[in-house]
Short mmCIF file of C-alpha atoms in Angstrom, two decimals:
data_model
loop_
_atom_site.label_atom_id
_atom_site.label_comp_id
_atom_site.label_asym_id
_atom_site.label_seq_id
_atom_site.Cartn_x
_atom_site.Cartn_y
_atom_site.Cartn_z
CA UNK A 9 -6.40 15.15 10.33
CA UNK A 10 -6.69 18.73 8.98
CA UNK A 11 -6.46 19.06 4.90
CA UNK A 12 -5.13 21.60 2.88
CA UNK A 13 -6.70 25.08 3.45
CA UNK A 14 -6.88 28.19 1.46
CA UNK A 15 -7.86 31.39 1.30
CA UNK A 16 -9.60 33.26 0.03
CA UNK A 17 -12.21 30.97 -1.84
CA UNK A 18 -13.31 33.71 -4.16
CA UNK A 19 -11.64 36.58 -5.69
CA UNK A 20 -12.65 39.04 -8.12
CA UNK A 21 -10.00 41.72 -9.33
CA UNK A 22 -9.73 43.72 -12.20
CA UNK A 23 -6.60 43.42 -14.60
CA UNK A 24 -3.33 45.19 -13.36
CA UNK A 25 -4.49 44.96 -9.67
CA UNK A 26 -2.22 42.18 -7.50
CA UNK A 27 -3.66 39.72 -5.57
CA UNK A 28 -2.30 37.07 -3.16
CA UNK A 29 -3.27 33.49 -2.44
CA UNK A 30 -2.63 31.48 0.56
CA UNK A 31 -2.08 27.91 1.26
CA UNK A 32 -1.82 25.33 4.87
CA UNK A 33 -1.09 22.38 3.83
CA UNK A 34 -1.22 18.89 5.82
CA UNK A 35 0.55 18.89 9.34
CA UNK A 36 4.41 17.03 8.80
CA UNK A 37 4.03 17.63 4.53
CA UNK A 38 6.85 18.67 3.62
CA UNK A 39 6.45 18.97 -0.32
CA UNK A 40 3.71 21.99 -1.48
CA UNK A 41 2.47 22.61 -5.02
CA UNK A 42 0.46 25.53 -6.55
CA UNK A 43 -1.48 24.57 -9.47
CA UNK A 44 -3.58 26.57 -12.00
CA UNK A 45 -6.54 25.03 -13.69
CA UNK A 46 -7.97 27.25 -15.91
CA UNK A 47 -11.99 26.42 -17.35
CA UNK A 48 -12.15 23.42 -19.15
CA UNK A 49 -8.24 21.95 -18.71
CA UNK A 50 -6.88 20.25 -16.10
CA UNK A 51 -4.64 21.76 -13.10
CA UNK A 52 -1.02 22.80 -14.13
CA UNK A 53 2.02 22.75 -12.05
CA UNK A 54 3.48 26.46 -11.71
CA UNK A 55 5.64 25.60 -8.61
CA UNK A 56 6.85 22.77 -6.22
CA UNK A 57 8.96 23.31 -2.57
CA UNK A 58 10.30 21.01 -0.82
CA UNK A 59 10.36 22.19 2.30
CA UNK A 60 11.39 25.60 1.97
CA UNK A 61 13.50 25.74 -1.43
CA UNK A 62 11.85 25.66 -4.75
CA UNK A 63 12.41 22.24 -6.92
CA UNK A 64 10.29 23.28 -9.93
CA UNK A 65 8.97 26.71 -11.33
CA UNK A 66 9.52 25.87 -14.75
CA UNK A 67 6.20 26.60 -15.35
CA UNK A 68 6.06 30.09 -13.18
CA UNK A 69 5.37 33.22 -15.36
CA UNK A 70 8.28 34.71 -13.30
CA UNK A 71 7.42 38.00 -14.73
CA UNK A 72 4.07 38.49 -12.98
CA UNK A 73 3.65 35.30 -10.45
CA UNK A 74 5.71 34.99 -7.38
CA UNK A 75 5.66 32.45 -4.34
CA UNK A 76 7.13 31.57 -1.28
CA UNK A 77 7.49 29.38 1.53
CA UNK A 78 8.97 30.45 4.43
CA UNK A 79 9.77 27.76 7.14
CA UNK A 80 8.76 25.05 4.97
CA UNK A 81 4.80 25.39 6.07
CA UNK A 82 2.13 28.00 5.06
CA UNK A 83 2.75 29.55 1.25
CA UNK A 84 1.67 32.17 -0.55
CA UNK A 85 1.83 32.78 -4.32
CA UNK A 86 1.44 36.51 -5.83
CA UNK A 87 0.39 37.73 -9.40
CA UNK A 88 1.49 41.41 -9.62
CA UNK A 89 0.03 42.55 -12.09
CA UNK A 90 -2.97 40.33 -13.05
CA UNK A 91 -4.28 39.68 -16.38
CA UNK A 92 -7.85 39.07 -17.54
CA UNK A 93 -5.85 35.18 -18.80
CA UNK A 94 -4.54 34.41 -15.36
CA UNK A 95 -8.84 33.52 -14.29
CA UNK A 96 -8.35 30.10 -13.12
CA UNK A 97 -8.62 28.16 -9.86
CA UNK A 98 -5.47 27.77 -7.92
CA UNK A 99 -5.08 24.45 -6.31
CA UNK A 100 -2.24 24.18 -3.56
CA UNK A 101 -1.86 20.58 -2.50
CA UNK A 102 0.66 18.76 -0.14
CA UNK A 103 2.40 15.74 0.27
CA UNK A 104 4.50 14.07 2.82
CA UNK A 105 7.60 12.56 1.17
CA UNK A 106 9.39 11.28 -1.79
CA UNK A 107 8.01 7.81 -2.97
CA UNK A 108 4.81 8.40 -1.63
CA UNK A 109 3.29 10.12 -4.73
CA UNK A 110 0.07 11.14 -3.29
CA UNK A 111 -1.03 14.61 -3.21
CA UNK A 112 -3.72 15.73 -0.88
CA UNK A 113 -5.47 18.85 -2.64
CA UNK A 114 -7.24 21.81 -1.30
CA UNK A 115 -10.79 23.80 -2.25
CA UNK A 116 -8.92 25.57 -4.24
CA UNK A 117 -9.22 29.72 -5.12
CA UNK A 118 -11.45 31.39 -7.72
CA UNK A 119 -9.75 34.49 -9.14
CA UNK A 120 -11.77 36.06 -11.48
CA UNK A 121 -10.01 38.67 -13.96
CA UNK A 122 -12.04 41.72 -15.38
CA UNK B 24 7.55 15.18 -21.87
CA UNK B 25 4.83 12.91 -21.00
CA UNK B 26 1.21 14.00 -21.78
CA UNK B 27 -2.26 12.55 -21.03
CA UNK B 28 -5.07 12.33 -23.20
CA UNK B 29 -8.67 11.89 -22.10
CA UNK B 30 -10.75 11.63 -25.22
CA UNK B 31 -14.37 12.35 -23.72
CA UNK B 32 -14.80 15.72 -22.15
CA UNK B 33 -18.25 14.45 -21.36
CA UNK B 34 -19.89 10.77 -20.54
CA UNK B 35 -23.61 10.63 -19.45
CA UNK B 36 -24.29 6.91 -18.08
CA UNK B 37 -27.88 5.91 -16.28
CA UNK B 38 -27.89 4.98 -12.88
CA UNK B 39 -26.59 1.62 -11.86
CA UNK B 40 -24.74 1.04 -15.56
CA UNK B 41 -21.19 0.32 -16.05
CA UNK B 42 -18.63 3.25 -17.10
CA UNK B 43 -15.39 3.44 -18.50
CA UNK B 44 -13.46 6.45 -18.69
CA UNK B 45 -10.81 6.60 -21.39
CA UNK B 46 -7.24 7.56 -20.35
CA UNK B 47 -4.14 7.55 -23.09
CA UNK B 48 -0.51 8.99 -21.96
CA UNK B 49 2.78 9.57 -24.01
CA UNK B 50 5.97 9.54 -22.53
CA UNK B 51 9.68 8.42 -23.56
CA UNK B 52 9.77 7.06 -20.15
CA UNK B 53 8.72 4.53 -17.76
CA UNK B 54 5.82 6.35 -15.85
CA UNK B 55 2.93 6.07 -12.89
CA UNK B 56 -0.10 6.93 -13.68
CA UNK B 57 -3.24 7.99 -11.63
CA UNK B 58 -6.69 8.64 -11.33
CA UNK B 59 -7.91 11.68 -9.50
CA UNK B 60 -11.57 12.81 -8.61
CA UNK B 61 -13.45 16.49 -8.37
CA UNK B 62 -16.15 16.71 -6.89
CA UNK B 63 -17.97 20.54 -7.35
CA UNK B 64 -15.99 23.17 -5.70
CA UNK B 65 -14.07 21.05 -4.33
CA UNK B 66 -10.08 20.04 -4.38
CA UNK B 67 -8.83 17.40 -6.20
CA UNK B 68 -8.85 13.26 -4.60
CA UNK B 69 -6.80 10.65 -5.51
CA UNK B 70 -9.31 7.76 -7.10
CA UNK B 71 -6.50 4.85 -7.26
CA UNK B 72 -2.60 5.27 -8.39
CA UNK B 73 -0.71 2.31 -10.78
CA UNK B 74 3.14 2.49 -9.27
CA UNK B 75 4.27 -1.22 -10.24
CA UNK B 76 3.24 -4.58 -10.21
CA UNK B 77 -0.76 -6.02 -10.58
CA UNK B 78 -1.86 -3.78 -13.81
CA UNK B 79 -4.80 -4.12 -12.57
CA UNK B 80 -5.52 -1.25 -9.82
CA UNK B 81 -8.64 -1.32 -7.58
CA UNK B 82 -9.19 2.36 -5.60
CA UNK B 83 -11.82 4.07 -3.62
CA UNK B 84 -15.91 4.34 -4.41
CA UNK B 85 -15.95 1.02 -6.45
CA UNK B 86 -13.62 2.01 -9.28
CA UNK B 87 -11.26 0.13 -10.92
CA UNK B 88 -8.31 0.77 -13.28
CA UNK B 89 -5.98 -1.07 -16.05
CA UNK B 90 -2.51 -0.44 -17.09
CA UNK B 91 -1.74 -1.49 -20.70
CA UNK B 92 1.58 -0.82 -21.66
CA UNK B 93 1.51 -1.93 -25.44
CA UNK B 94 -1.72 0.33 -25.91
CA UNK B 95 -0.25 3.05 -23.18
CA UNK B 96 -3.86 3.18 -21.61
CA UNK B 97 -5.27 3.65 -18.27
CA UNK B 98 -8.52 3.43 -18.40
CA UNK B 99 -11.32 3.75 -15.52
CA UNK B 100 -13.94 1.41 -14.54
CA UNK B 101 -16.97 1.21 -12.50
CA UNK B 102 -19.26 -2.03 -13.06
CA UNK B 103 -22.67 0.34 -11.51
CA UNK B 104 -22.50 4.02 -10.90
CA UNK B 105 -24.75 5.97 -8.50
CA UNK B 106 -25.68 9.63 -8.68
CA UNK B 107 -23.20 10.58 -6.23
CA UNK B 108 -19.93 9.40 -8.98
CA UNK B 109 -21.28 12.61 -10.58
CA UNK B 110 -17.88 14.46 -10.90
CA UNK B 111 -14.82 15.31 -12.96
CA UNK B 112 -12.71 13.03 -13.35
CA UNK B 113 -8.91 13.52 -14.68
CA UNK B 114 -5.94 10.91 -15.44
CA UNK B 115 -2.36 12.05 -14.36
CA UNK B 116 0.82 10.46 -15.29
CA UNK B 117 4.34 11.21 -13.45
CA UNK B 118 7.64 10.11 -14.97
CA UNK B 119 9.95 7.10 -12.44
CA UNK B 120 11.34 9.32 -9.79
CA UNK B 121 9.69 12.61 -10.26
CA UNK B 122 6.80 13.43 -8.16
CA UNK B 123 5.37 15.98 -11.09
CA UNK B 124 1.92 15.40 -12.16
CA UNK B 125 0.74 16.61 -15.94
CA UNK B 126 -3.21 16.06 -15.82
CA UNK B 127 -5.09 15.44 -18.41
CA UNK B 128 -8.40 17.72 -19.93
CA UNK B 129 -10.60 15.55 -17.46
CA UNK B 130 -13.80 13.69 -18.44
CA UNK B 131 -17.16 15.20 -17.01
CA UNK B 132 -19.08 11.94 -15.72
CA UNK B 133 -22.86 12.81 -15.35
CA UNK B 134 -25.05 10.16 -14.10
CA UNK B 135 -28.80 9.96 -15.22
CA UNK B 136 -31.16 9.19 -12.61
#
């Protein structure tokens, strides 16, 4: 079975550029998170779909971040425009169904602010 | 809101000793609580998950896990390590009925050879 992919792996920008991260998950999952993990902390929820609507983005810095699943599979989450704080990894994991609780996680992606 | 504790950011242990990895959570609520594992540049993996019953909660790789509600502690345990448990390691706690993780700070495990 496949895991979670993402892409890129690496990303440099420089602050007030946008940049865009993408995210497979697992075949038949139909609940996808984006998390941040900044250096030194551990990941953050910024948003959770199930399926294709959005059950958490409490977290979302609205004002900047973005994301979106359409047809309940691939996702891509936005930062428009960056800032030097938003250099983190961003984790997108999967999961297949209520009850379960088990996320499967993917590499991740580097963005790196300057 | 819940939130999880881990008080060592770091933990060197020889090769073949026994480890425990602290893990303390807060929440008004009844809540699961998990272990997950990352390895270098690599995505998170769930170590072992407590959802009910046994407090006791045996996962992948050897480790091992308690539940102790009075002292609201989940600590992780591995009776010998091996140079390949070198990894972060971070506790995770979810309230009943939502699947929302809050992680904790994570606990660098290095293992000297």
């Amino acid at each position: 079975e496949a895991g979670v992919a993402q892409s890129p792996r690496y990303k440099i920008i420089e602050k007030r550029q946008s940049v865009a991260f993408w995210c497979n998950p697992i075949s038949g999952h139909a609940t996808l998170y984006w998390y941040q993990q900044i250096l030194g902390q551990g990941p953050k929820l910024l948003i959770q779909f199930q399926n294709n609507g959005v059950v958490d983005d409490s977290q979302l810095p609205k004002d900047r971040f973005s994301a979106e699943r359409l047809k309940g599979v691939d996702s891509t989450l936005k930062i428009q425009p960056a800032k030097l704080e938003d250099s983190a990894v961003y984790l997108c994991a999967s999961s297949t169904q209520q009850g379960i609780y088990e996320q499967y996680f993917g590499p991740g992606t580097r963005l790196t602010v300057t | 809101a819940q939130s999880v504790t881990q008080l060592d950011s770091q933990v060197p242990v020889f090769e073949e000793a026994p480890v425990e990895l602290r893990c303390n959570y807060s929440s008004s609520v009844s809540v699961y609580l998990f272990w997950y594992v990352q390895y270098p540049n690599q995505g998170l993996q769930l170590l072992l998950k407590y959802l009910s019953g046994s407090t006791l909660v045996k996962g992948i790789n050897g480790f091992e896990a308690e539940f102790n509600k009075s002292q609201t502690s989940f600590h992780l345990r591995k009776p010998s390590v091996h140079i390949s448990d070198t990894a972060e390691y971070f506790c995770a706690v979810s309230n009943f009925g939502n699947e929302k993780l809050t992680f904790g700070t994570g606990t660098r495990l290095t293992i000297i050879p």
